[in-house]
Coordinates of N, CA and C and ligand atoms in Angstrom, one line a residue:
M1 N 0.8 -1.2 -0.1 CA -0.1 -0.1 -0.1 C 0.8 1.4 0.0
S2 N 0.5 2.3 -0.7 CA 1.2 3.4 -0.8 C 0.5 4.8 -0.6
L3 N 1.2 5.7 -0.3 CA 0.6 7.1 0.0 C 1.3 8.2 -0.9
L4 N 1.1 8.8 -1.9 CA 1.6 9.9 -2.6 C 1.4 11.0 -1.7
H5 N 2.3 12.2 -1.4 CA 2.1 13.1 -0.8 C 2.5 14.5 -1.8
I6 N 1.4 15.0 -2.2 CA 1.8 16.2 -3.3 C 1.7 17.4 -2.4
H7 N 2.9 18.2 -2.3 CA 3.1 19.4 -1.7 C 3.4 20.6 -2.4
A8 N 2.7 21.7 -1.9 CA 2.6 23.0 -3.3 C 3.0 24.2 -2.4
S9 N 3.8 24.3 -1.7 CA 4.3 25.7 -0.9 C 5.7 25.4 -1.0
P10 N 6.2 26.6 -1.3 CA 7.7 26.7 -1.5 C 8.5 27.2 -0.4
K11 N 7.6 27.1 0.7 CA 8.1 28.0 2.3 C 9.0 26.8 3.2
G12 N 9.2 25.6 2.5 CA 10.0 24.7 3.4 C 9.5 24.8 4.7
A13 N 10.3 24.6 5.9 CA 9.9 24.5 7.1 C 9.2 25.5 7.4
R14 N 9.1 26.9 7.0 CA 8.0 27.6 7.5 C 6.7 27.7 6.7
S15 N 6.5 26.7 6.1 CA 5.5 26.3 5.2 C 4.1 25.7 6.6
A16 N 3.0 26.5 6.4 CA 1.9 26.1 7.5 C 1.3 24.8 7.1
S17 N 0.9 24.7 5.7 CA 0.6 23.5 5.2 C 1.4 22.3 5.5
L18 N 2.5 22.7 5.1 CA 3.4 21.1 5.5 C 3.4 21.0 6.8
R19 N 3.4 21.8 7.6 CA 3.5 21.5 9.5 C 2.3 20.6 9.4
L20 N 1.1 20.9 9.0 CA -0.1 20.2 9.3 C -0.3 18.7 8.6
A21 N 0.5 18.9 7.3 CA 0.7 17.6 6.5 C 2.0 16.7 7.1
D22 N 2.6 17.4 8.0 CA 3.7 16.4 8.6 C 3.0 15.8 9.9
A23 N 2.2 16.8 10.6 CA 1.3 16.0 11.7 C 0.4 15.0 11.5
F24 N -0.1 15.2 10.1 CA -1.1 14.2 9.6 C -0.3 12.7 9.4
L25 N 0.8 13.0 8.6 CA 1.6 12.1 8.4 C 2.6 11.3 9.5
D26 N 2.8 11.8 10.7 CA 3.2 11.3 11.7 C 2.0 10.2 12.4
E27 N 1.0 10.7 12.1 CA 0.1 9.9 13.0 C -0.1 8.5 11.8
V28 N -0.2 8.9 10.5 CA -0.4 7.8 9.5 C 0.7 6.6 9.7
R29 N 2.2 7.2 9.9 CA 3.1 6.5 10.1 C 2.9 5.6 11.6
R30 N 2.4 6.2 12.5 CA 2.3 5.5 13.9 C 1.2 4.3 13.7
L31 N -0.1 4.8 12.8 CA -1.1 3.9 13.0 C -0.9 2.7 11.7
E32 N 0.1 3.1 10.6 CA 0.1 2.2 9.6 C 1.9 2.0 9.2
P33 N 2.7 1.6 9.9 CA 4.0 1.8 9.9 C 4.5 1.0 8.7
D34 N 3.8 0.3 8.0 CA 4.0 -0.4 6.7 C 3.9 0.5 5.1
L35 N 3.1 1.4 5.5 CA 2.5 2.3 4.6 C 3.6 2.8 3.9
E36 N 3.7 2.8 2.6 CA 5.2 3.4 1.7 C 4.6 4.8 1.4
I37 N 5.6 5.6 2.1 CA 5.1 7.1 1.7 C 6.1 7.8 0.7
T38 N 5.7 8.5 -0.2 CA 6.7 9.3 -1.2 C 6.0 10.7 -1.2
R39 N 6.8 11.7 -1.0 CA 6.5 13.1 -1.3 C 7.1 13.7 -2.9
L40 N 6.2 14.4 -3.2 CA 6.1 15.1 -4.6 C 6.1 16.5 -4.2
D41 N 7.3 17.2 -3.8 CA 7.4 18.6 -3.6 C 7.2 19.3 -4.9
L42 N 6.2 20.1 -5.1 CA 6.1 20.7 -6.4 C 7.1 21.9 -6.9
F43 N 7.6 22.4 -5.7 CA 8.4 23.5 -5.8 C 9.7 23.1 -6.0
D44 N 9.9 21.9 -5.6 CA 11.3 21.2 -5.6 C 11.7 20.2 -6.6
T45 N 10.7 20.1 -7.5 CA 10.8 19.1 -8.6 C 10.8 20.1 -10.0
D46 N 11.5 19.5 -11.0 CA 11.3 19.8 -12.4 C 10.2 19.0 -13.0
L47 N 9.1 19.7 -13.1 CA 7.9 19.3 -13.9 C 8.2 19.1 -15.2
P48 N 7.6 18.4 -16.2 CA 7.9 18.6 -17.7 C 7.2 19.8 -17.9
E49 N 7.8 20.5 -18.6 CA 7.2 21.6 -19.6 C 5.7 21.3 -20.3
F50 N 4.7 22.1 -20.3 CA 3.6 21.7 -21.2 C 3.5 22.8 -22.3
G51 N 4.5 22.5 -23.0 CA 4.6 23.6 -24.2 C 3.9 23.2 -25.4
A52 N 4.5 23.6 -26.6 CA 4.0 23.1 -28.0 C 3.8 21.6 -28.1
D53 N 4.7 20.9 -28.0 CA 4.9 19.5 -28.3 C 3.8 18.9 -27.4
S54 N 3.5 19.2 -26.0 CA 2.7 18.5 -25.4 C 1.2 18.6 -25.7
A55 N 1.0 20.1 -26.2 CA -0.4 20.3 -26.4 C -0.8 20.0 -27.5
I56 N 0.2 19.6 -28.5 CA -0.2 19.2 -30.0 C -0.4 17.6 -29.6
A57 N 0.7 17.3 -29.0 CA 0.5 15.6 -28.7 C -1.1 15.4 -28.2
K58 N -1.4 16.1 -27.2 CA -2.3 16.0 -26.5 C -3.7 15.6 -27.1
F59 N -3.8 16.2 -28.0 CA -5.3 16.2 -29.0 C -4.5 15.3 -30.6
A60 N -3.3 14.6 -30.4 CA -3.2 14.1 -31.7 C -3.8 12.9 -32.1
P61 N -4.3 12.1 -31.1 CA -5.3 10.8 -31.3 C -6.4 11.3 -31.8
L62 N -7.0 12.6 -31.2 CA -8.3 13.2 -31.4 C -8.5 13.6 -32.8
F63 N -7.3 14.1 -33.4 CA -7.2 14.7 -34.8 C -6.8 13.8 -35.9
G64 N -6.7 12.4 -35.6 CA -6.1 11.6 -36.3 C -4.6 11.9 -36.8
E65 N -3.7 12.6 -36.0 CA -2.4 13.0 -36.4 C -1.4 11.9 -35.6
T66 N -0.1 11.8 -36.5 CA 0.9 11.1 -35.7 C 1.8 12.1 -35.1
R67 N 2.2 11.7 -33.8 CA 3.2 12.4 -33.2 C 4.4 12.5 -33.6
T68 N 5.3 13.7 -33.8 CA 6.9 13.6 -34.0 C 7.3 13.0 -33.0
P69 N 8.4 12.7 -33.3 CA 9.6 12.4 -32.0 C 9.6 13.2 -30.7
A70 N 9.6 14.5 -31.2 CA 9.7 15.6 -30.0 C 8.4 15.6 -29.1
Q71 N 7.1 15.5 -30.1 CA 6.0 15.3 -29.7 C 5.8 14.0 -28.7
E72 N 6.2 12.9 -29.2 CA 6.0 11.7 -28.3 C 6.9 11.6 -27.0
A73 N 8.3 12.3 -27.2 CA 8.8 12.5 -26.1 C 8.1 13.3 -24.7
A74 N 7.5 14.4 -25.5 CA 7.0 15.2 -24.4 C 5.8 14.7 -23.8
W75 N 5.0 13.7 -24.5 CA 3.9 13.0 -24.1 C 4.5 11.7 -23.3
E76 N 5.4 11.2 -23.4 CA 6.0 10.1 -22.3 C 6.2 10.7 -21.2
A77 N 6.7 12.2 -21.2 CA 6.9 12.6 -20.0 C 5.7 13.0 -19.0
V78 N 4.6 13.3 -20.0 CA 3.3 13.5 -19.2 C 2.7 12.4 -18.6
L79 N 3.0 11.1 -19.3 CA 2.1 10.0 -19.1 C 3.0 9.4 -17.7
A80 N 4.3 9.8 -17.7 CA 5.2 9.2 -16.3 C 4.4 10.1 -15.1
Q81 N 4.0 11.2 -15.2 CA 3.6 11.9 -14.2 C 2.0 11.0 -13.7
I82 N 1.3 10.7 -14.7 CA 0.2 10.4 -14.4 C 0.3 8.9 -13.8
E83 N 1.4 8.1 -14.4 CA 1.4 6.7 -13.8 C 1.9 6.9 -12.3
R84 N 2.8 7.8 -12.1 CA 2.9 8.0 -10.7 C 2.0 8.4 -9.7
L85 N 1.2 9.1 -10.0 CA -0.3 9.5 -9.4 C -1.3 8.4 -9.3
D86 N -1.3 7.4 -10.4 CA -2.5 6.6 -10.5 C -1.6 5.2 -9.6
A87 N -0.4 5.2 -9.3 CA 0.5 4.2 -8.9 C -0.1 4.2 -7.1
A88 N -0.5 5.2 -6.6 CA -0.8 5.7 -5.2 C -2.0 5.1 -4.7
D89 N -2.0 4.4 -3.6 CA -3.5 4.0 -3.2 C -4.2 4.9 -2.4
R90 N -3.3 6.0 -1.8 CA -4.2 7.0 -1.2 C -3.1 8.1 -1.6
I91 N -3.8 9.4 -1.5 CA -3.4 10.6 -1.8 C -3.4 11.8 -0.9
L92 N -2.4 12.5 -0.4 CA -2.5 13.6 0.6 C -1.9 14.8 -0.3
L93 N -2.7 16.0 -0.3 CA -2.1 17.1 -1.0 C -2.3 18.4 0.0
S94 N -1.3 18.7 0.1 CA -1.3 20.0 0.9 C -1.0 21.0 0.3
T95 N -1.6 22.2 0.5 CA -1.3 23.4 -0.4 C -1.8 24.6 0.3
P96 N -1.1 25.7 0.2 CA -2.0 27.3 0.5 C -2.6 27.6 -0.7
M97 N -3.6 28.7 -0.3 CA -4.5 29.4 -1.2 C -3.4 30.4 -1.7
W98 N -3.5 30.3 -3.1 CA -2.5 31.9 -3.7 C -3.5 32.4 -4.7
N99 N -3.8 33.6 -4.2 CA -4.7 34.7 -5.1 C -6.0 33.8 -5.2
Y100 N -6.7 33.3 -4.2 CA -8.1 32.6 -4.2 C -8.0 31.5 -5.1
S101 N -6.9 31.0 -5.6 CA -7.2 29.8 -6.1 C -5.7 29.0 -5.7
I102 N -5.2 28.1 -6.3 CA -3.8 27.3 -6.2 C -2.7 27.8 -6.5
P103 N -1.6 27.7 -5.9 CA -0.5 28.1 -6.5 C 0.0 27.5 -7.8
Y104 N 0.7 28.2 -8.7 CA 0.9 28.1 -10.1 C 1.9 26.4 -10.5
R105 N 2.2 26.0 -9.5 CA 3.2 24.9 -9.7 C 2.2 23.7 -9.7
L106 N 1.2 23.9 -8.7 CA 0.0 23.0 -8.6 C -0.6 23.1 -9.9
K107 N -1.1 24.0 -10.5 CA -1.9 24.1 -11.7 C -1.2 23.5 -12.9
H108 N 0.0 23.7 -12.8 CA 1.1 23.1 -13.8 C 0.7 21.5 -13.7
Y109 N 1.0 20.9 -12.4 CA 0.7 19.7 -12.2 C -0.7 19.0 -12.6
F110 N -1.8 19.9 -12.3 CA -3.0 19.5 -13.0 C -3.1 19.6 -14.6
D111 N -2.5 20.5 -15.2 CA -2.2 20.6 -16.5 C -1.5 19.3 -17.1
L112 N -0.8 18.7 -16.4 CA -0.1 17.6 -16.7 C -0.9 16.3 -16.8
V113 N -1.6 16.1 -15.6 CA -2.3 14.8 -15.2 C -3.7 14.8 -15.9
L114 N -4.4 16.1 -16.1 CA -5.6 15.8 -16.5 C -5.8 15.6 -17.9
Q115 N -5.8 14.8 -18.6 CA -5.5 14.3 -19.8 C -6.6 13.6 -20.5
P116 N -7.3 13.8 -21.6 CA -8.3 13.3 -21.9 C -7.8 11.8 -22.7
R117 N -8.8 10.8 -22.6 CA -8.6 9.4 -23.0 C -7.3 8.8 -22.0
V118 N -6.9 9.4 -21.2 CA -6.1 8.8 -20.2 C -6.3 9.0 -18.7
T119 N -6.8 10.0 -18.5 CA -7.2 10.1 -16.9 C -8.8 10.3 -16.7
F120 N -9.4 11.0 -18.1 CA -10.8 11.3 -18.2 C -11.2 11.0 -19.6
G121 N -12.5 10.6 -19.9 CA -13.3 10.7 -20.8 C -14.3 11.7 -21.1
Y122 N -14.8 11.6 -22.3 CA -16.1 12.6 -22.4 C -17.1 11.9 -23.2
D123 N -18.5 11.8 -22.5 CA -19.5 11.2 -23.0 C -20.4 12.3 -24.1
P124 N -20.3 12.3 -25.1 CA -21.1 13.2 -26.3 C -22.6 13.1 -26.0
Q125 N -23.0 12.1 -25.3 CA -24.6 11.9 -25.5 C -25.0 12.6 -24.3
K126 N -24.4 12.3 -23.3 CA -24.6 13.1 -22.0 C -24.0 14.8 -21.8
M127 N -22.8 14.7 -22.4 CA -22.3 16.1 -22.8 C -21.6 16.1 -21.1
L128 N -21.1 15.1 -20.9 CA -20.4 15.2 -19.2 C -19.1 14.3 -19.3
H129 N -18.0 14.9 -18.7 CA -16.7 13.8 -18.5 C -17.0 13.1 -17.6
Y130 N -16.2 12.1 -17.7 CA -16.1 10.8 -16.9 C -14.8 10.6 -16.5
G131 N -14.4 10.0 -15.2 CA -13.2 9.8 -14.6 C -12.6 8.6 -15.1
M132 N -11.3 8.4 -15.5 CA -10.8 7.0 -16.2 C -10.0 6.4 -15.0
L133 N -9.4 7.1 -13.9 CA -9.0 6.5 -12.7 C -9.5 5.9 -12.1
R134 N -9.0 4.8 -10.9 CA -9.8 4.4 -10.0 C -10.0 5.3 -8.8
N135 N -11.0 5.1 -8.3 CA -11.7 5.9 -6.9 C -10.5 5.7 -5.7
R136 N -10.2 6.6 -4.9 CA -9.3 6.2 -3.9 C -9.3 7.5 -2.8
P137 N -9.0 7.2 -1.7 CA -8.9 8.5 -0.7 C -8.2 9.5 -0.8
V138 N -8.4 10.6 -0.7 CA -7.7 11.6 -1.0 C -7.9 12.6 0.4
Q139 N -6.8 13.1 0.9 CA -6.9 14.0 2.1 C -6.3 15.4 1.5
L140 N -7.2 16.4 1.5 CA -6.7 17.9 1.1 C -6.3 18.7 2.6
I141 N -5.1 19.1 2.5 CA -4.7 20.1 3.7 C -4.6 21.5 3.1
L142 N -5.4 22.1 3.5 CA -5.4 23.7 2.9 C -5.4 24.7 3.7
T143 N -4.5 25.7 3.3 CA -4.5 26.8 4.2 C -4.6 28.2 3.5
R144 N -4.9 29.2 4.4 CA -5.3 30.5 3.5 C -5.3 31.3 4.8
S145 N -5.0 32.7 4.4 CA -5.1 33.9 5.2 C -6.6 34.2 5.7
S146 N -7.4 34.6 4.7 CA -8.5 35.2 5.3 C -9.9 34.5 4.7
V147 N -9.5 33.7 3.6 CA -10.9 33.2 3.0 C -11.4 32.0 3.6
L148 N -12.8 31.9 4.1 CA -13.3 31.0 4.9 C -13.7 30.0 3.8
P149 N -13.3 28.7 4.2 CA -14.0 27.5 3.2 C -15.5 27.7 2.9
G150 N -15.6 27.7 1.6 CA -17.1 28.1 1.3 C -17.6 29.5 0.8
D151 N -16.4 30.2 1.0 CA -16.7 31.7 0.7 C -16.8 31.9 -0.9
F152 N -17.4 32.9 -1.3 CA -17.7 33.3 -2.7 C -16.3 33.1 -3.5
A153 N -15.2 33.6 -2.7 CA -14.1 34.0 -3.6 C -13.3 32.6 -3.4
D154 N -13.7 31.5 -2.7 CA -12.8 30.3 -2.6 C -12.9 29.7 -4.1
F155 N -11.7 29.8 -4.8 CA -11.6 28.8 -6.0 C -10.6 28.1 -5.9
Q156 N -10.1 27.9 -4.3 CA -9.1 26.9 -4.4 C -9.8 25.4 -4.3
L157 N -10.8 25.2 -3.2 CA -11.3 23.9 -2.9 C -12.0 23.7 -3.9
P158 N -12.9 24.4 -4.6 CA -13.8 23.9 -5.8 C -12.8 23.3 -6.9
Y159 N -11.8 24.1 -7.2 CA -11.0 23.5 -8.4 C -10.6 22.1 -8.2
L160 N -10.2 22.0 -6.7 CA -9.6 20.7 -6.2 C -10.5 19.7 -6.5
K161 N -11.7 20.0 -6.0 CA -12.7 18.6 -5.9 C -13.1 18.5 -7.5
F162 N -13.1 19.5 -8.2 CA -13.4 19.3 -9.5 C -12.4 18.6 -10.5
A163 N -11.2 18.9 -10.2 CA -10.0 18.3 -10.8 C -9.9 16.8 -10.3
F164 N -9.9 16.6 -9.3 CA -10.0 14.7 -8.8 C -11.2 14.6 -9.4
D165 N -12.3 15.0 -9.3 CA -13.5 14.3 -9.9 C -13.4 14.0 -11.2
M166 N -12.9 14.9 -11.9 CA -12.8 14.7 -13.4 C -12.2 13.3 -13.7
M167 N -11.3 13.1 -12.9 CA -10.3 12.0 -13.0 C -10.7 10.6 -12.5
G168 N -12.0 10.9 -11.7 CA -12.9 9.6 -11.0 C -12.6 9.4 -9.8
I169 N -11.8 10.5 -9.1 CA -11.4 10.5 -7.8 C -12.3 11.3 -7.0
R170 N -13.1 10.8 -6.2 CA -14.2 11.4 -5.4 C -14.1 11.4 -4.0
D171 N -13.2 10.6 -3.3 CA -13.2 10.2 -2.1 C -12.3 11.2 -1.3
L172 N -12.9 12.3 -1.2 CA -12.1 13.4 -0.8 C -12.7 14.0 0.7
S173 N -11.5 14.1 1.6 CA -11.9 14.9 2.5 C -10.9 16.2 2.8
V174 N -11.4 17.1 3.7 CA -10.7 18.2 3.7 C -10.4 18.8 5.1
L175 N -9.3 19.2 5.3 CA -9.1 20.1 6.4 C -8.3 21.4 6.0
A176 N -9.3 22.4 6.5 CA -8.8 23.8 6.0 C -8.5 24.5 7.3
A177 N -7.3 25.1 7.2 CA -6.9 26.1 8.2 C -6.8 27.4 7.8
W178 N -7.4 28.3 8.2 CA -7.5 29.7 7.7 C -7.2 30.8 8.8
R179 N -6.9 32.1 8.4 CA -6.6 33.0 9.4 C -5.1 32.5 9.8
T180 N -4.3 32.2 9.1 CA -3.0 32.0 9.2 C -1.9 32.9 9.3
T181 N -2.4 34.0 9.0 CA -1.5 35.1 8.8 C -1.4 36.1 10.4
R182 N -0.5 35.5 11.0 CA -0.4 36.2 12.5 C 0.9 37.0 12.2
P183 N 1.0 38.0 13.2 CA 1.9 39.1 13.5 C 3.3 38.7 13.7
T184 N 3.4 37.7 14.6 CA 4.7 37.3 15.1 C 4.9 35.6 15.0
P185 N 6.3 35.2 14.9 CA 6.4 33.7 14.6 C 5.9 33.2 15.8
E186 N 5.9 33.4 16.9 CA 5.4 32.6 18.0 C 3.8 32.6 17.7
A187 N 3.2 33.5 17.3 CA 1.7 33.6 17.3 C 1.3 32.6 15.9
R188 N 2.2 32.7 14.9 CA 1.8 31.8 13.8 C 2.1 30.4 14.2
E189 N 3.1 30.2 15.0 CA 3.6 28.6 15.5 C 2.3 28.0 16.1
D190 N 1.7 29.0 17.4 CA 0.8 28.5 18.2 C -0.4 28.2 17.4
Y191 N -0.7 29.3 16.6 CA -2.0 29.1 15.8 C -2.1 27.6 15.1
I192 N -1.1 27.8 14.2 CA -0.9 26.5 13.3 C -0.8 25.4 14.2
A193 N -0.2 25.2 15.2 CA -0.1 24.3 16.1 C -1.6 23.7 16.6
S194 N -2.6 24.7 16.7 CA -3.9 24.4 17.1 C -4.7 23.6 16.2
F195 N -4.3 23.4 15.1 CA -4.8 22.7 14.1 C -4.3 21.2 14.0
E196 N -3.1 20.8 14.8 CA -2.6 19.6 14.7 C -3.5 18.6 15.2
P197 N -4.2 18.7 16.2 CA -4.9 17.5 16.7 C -6.1 17.1 15.7
Q198 N -6.7 18.2 14.7 CA -7.6 17.9 13.7 C -6.6 17.1 12.7
A199 N -5.4 17.4 12.3 CA -4.8 16.6 11.2 C -4.7 15.2 12.0
R200 N -4.2 14.9 13.1 CA -4.1 13.7 13.5 C -5.5 13.0 13.5
D201 N -6.4 13.7 13.9 CA -8.0 13.0 13.9 C -8.3 12.3 12.1
A202 N -7.9 13.4 11.6 CA -8.0 13.1 10.0 C -7.2 12.1 9.5
A203 N -6.2 11.8 10.1 CA -5.3 10.5 9.8 C -6.1 9.3 10.0
A204 N -6.5 9.4 11.1 CA -7.1 8.0 11.6 C -8.3 7.8 10.7
A205 N -9.2 8.8 10.4 CA -10.4 8.7 9.4 C -9.9 8.3 8.1
F206 N -8.9 8.8 7.6 CA -8.3 8.4 6.4 C -7.9 7.2 5.9
L207 N -7.1 6.8 7.0 CA -6.9 5.2 7.1 C -8.0 4.1 7.1
A208 N -8.9 4.5 7.9 CA -10.2 3.9 8.0 C -11.0 3.8 6.7
R209 N -10.9 4.6 5.7 CA -11.2 4.7 4.3 C -10.7 3.5 3.2
P210 N -11.6 2.8 2.7 CA -10.9 1.5 2.0 C -10.0 2.3 0.9
A211 N -9.0 1.6 0.6 CA -7.9 2.4 -0.3 C -8.0 1.8 -1.8
G212 N -8.1 3.0 -2.7 CA -8.0 2.4 -4.1 C -8.8 1.4 -4.7
K213 N -10.1 1.1 -4.4 CA -10.7 -0.1 -4.7 C -11.3 0.4 -5.9
P214 N -11.6 -0.8 -6.7 CA -12.4 -0.4 -8.1 C -13.5 -0.1 -8.0
D215 N -14.2 0.8 -8.8 CA -15.7 1.0 -8.8 C -16.3 0.0 -9.1
Ligands
LIG1 C1 1.4 34.6 -3.3 C2 0.8 34.4 -2.4 C3 -0.9 34.7 -2.3 C4 -1.8 34.6 -1.3 N1 -3.2 34.6 -1.7 C5 -3.8 34.3 -0.7 C6 -5.5 34.7 -0.9 O1 -5.8 34.8 -2.2 N2 -6.3 34.3 0.2 C7 -5.9 34.1 1.4 O2 -6.8 34.0 2.1 N3 -4.4 33.9 1.5 C8 -3.5 34.2 0.6 N4 -2.2 33.8 0.9 C9 -1.8 33.6 2.1 C10 -1.4 31.9 2.3 O3 -2.5 31.1 1.7 C11 -1.4 31.6 3.8 O4 -0.5 32.3 4.5 C12 -1.2 30.3 4.0 O5 -1.2 29.8 5.1 C13 0.2 29.7 3.8 O6 0.5 28.4 3.6 P1 2.1 27.7 3.5 O7 2.7 28.6 4.7 O8 1.9 26.3 3.6 O9 2.7 28.4 2.2 C14 -1.1 34.0 -0.2 C15 0.1 34.0 0.0 C16 1.1 34.0 -1.0 C17 2.5 33.8 -0.9

C-alpha cells in the first residue's frame, strides 16, 4: 500500500500546510508503519514543460495525427506523471491558497495529469466528463489567510474537488486552516499548532477508508 504526498508551498520548514501535513503523516506512520510514503514537492521538482509539443501531442489521437518524435517524448513525460499519481493507493495534497486559487506549480501539475482518454473521458451523449482512474481516498490539507472554506471567493477547494472528480477520484476529505497570517513567529506557530489535533484525527479517519478499490 502506498501514499503519495503532493505538496505545493515553496516555504519549506516555514510552510503552515507542510506542518499540518507532517502532523497528519506522523499519525499515519504511527497507525500504519508499513505504508510506503513518497513526497512530490512541486516547488522542488522539475515538472515537464507543457508547451507546444505536449499541447499538440494531447489532441493528436483525436485529430488522427501522428506525433513527431519530440511530441512523443513530451507525451511520455506527461504519462510518467500520470503513472506516478495512479500508482498511489492514497493521496495527501497539502497546499496554500494563492490569489483565491492554487499556486501555479499545482496548476502546472493538474495541466499534466488531466488528460483526455488517459485520466478522463467525455460522453458526447450526456455532454459530461467521466473519470478514468480508480477512486481512492484523498486528504486535502488547505491553508489560507482570510478566505473561509465555502466563501464565494474560494476557488481553491472547488477547483481541487472538480479536478480530482474529473479523473474519477471522488473520496475527498478536507482539513482547512484559515486566518493563518499572524504578526509574530510565536503567534503563527501557536495558531497553526492548534490545528494539529485535527490533522491527527483526519489521519485516523483517512486510513479507515478503503484504499483504491475499483468502482
Ligand atoms: C502569493 C501568495 C498569495 C496568497 N493569496 C492568498 C489569498 O488569495 N487568500 C488568502 O486567504 N490567503 C492568501 N495567501 C496566504 C496563504 O494562503 C497563507 O499564508 C497560507 O497559510 C500559507 O501556507 P504555507 O505556509 O503552507 O505556504 C497568499 C500567500 C501568498 C504567498
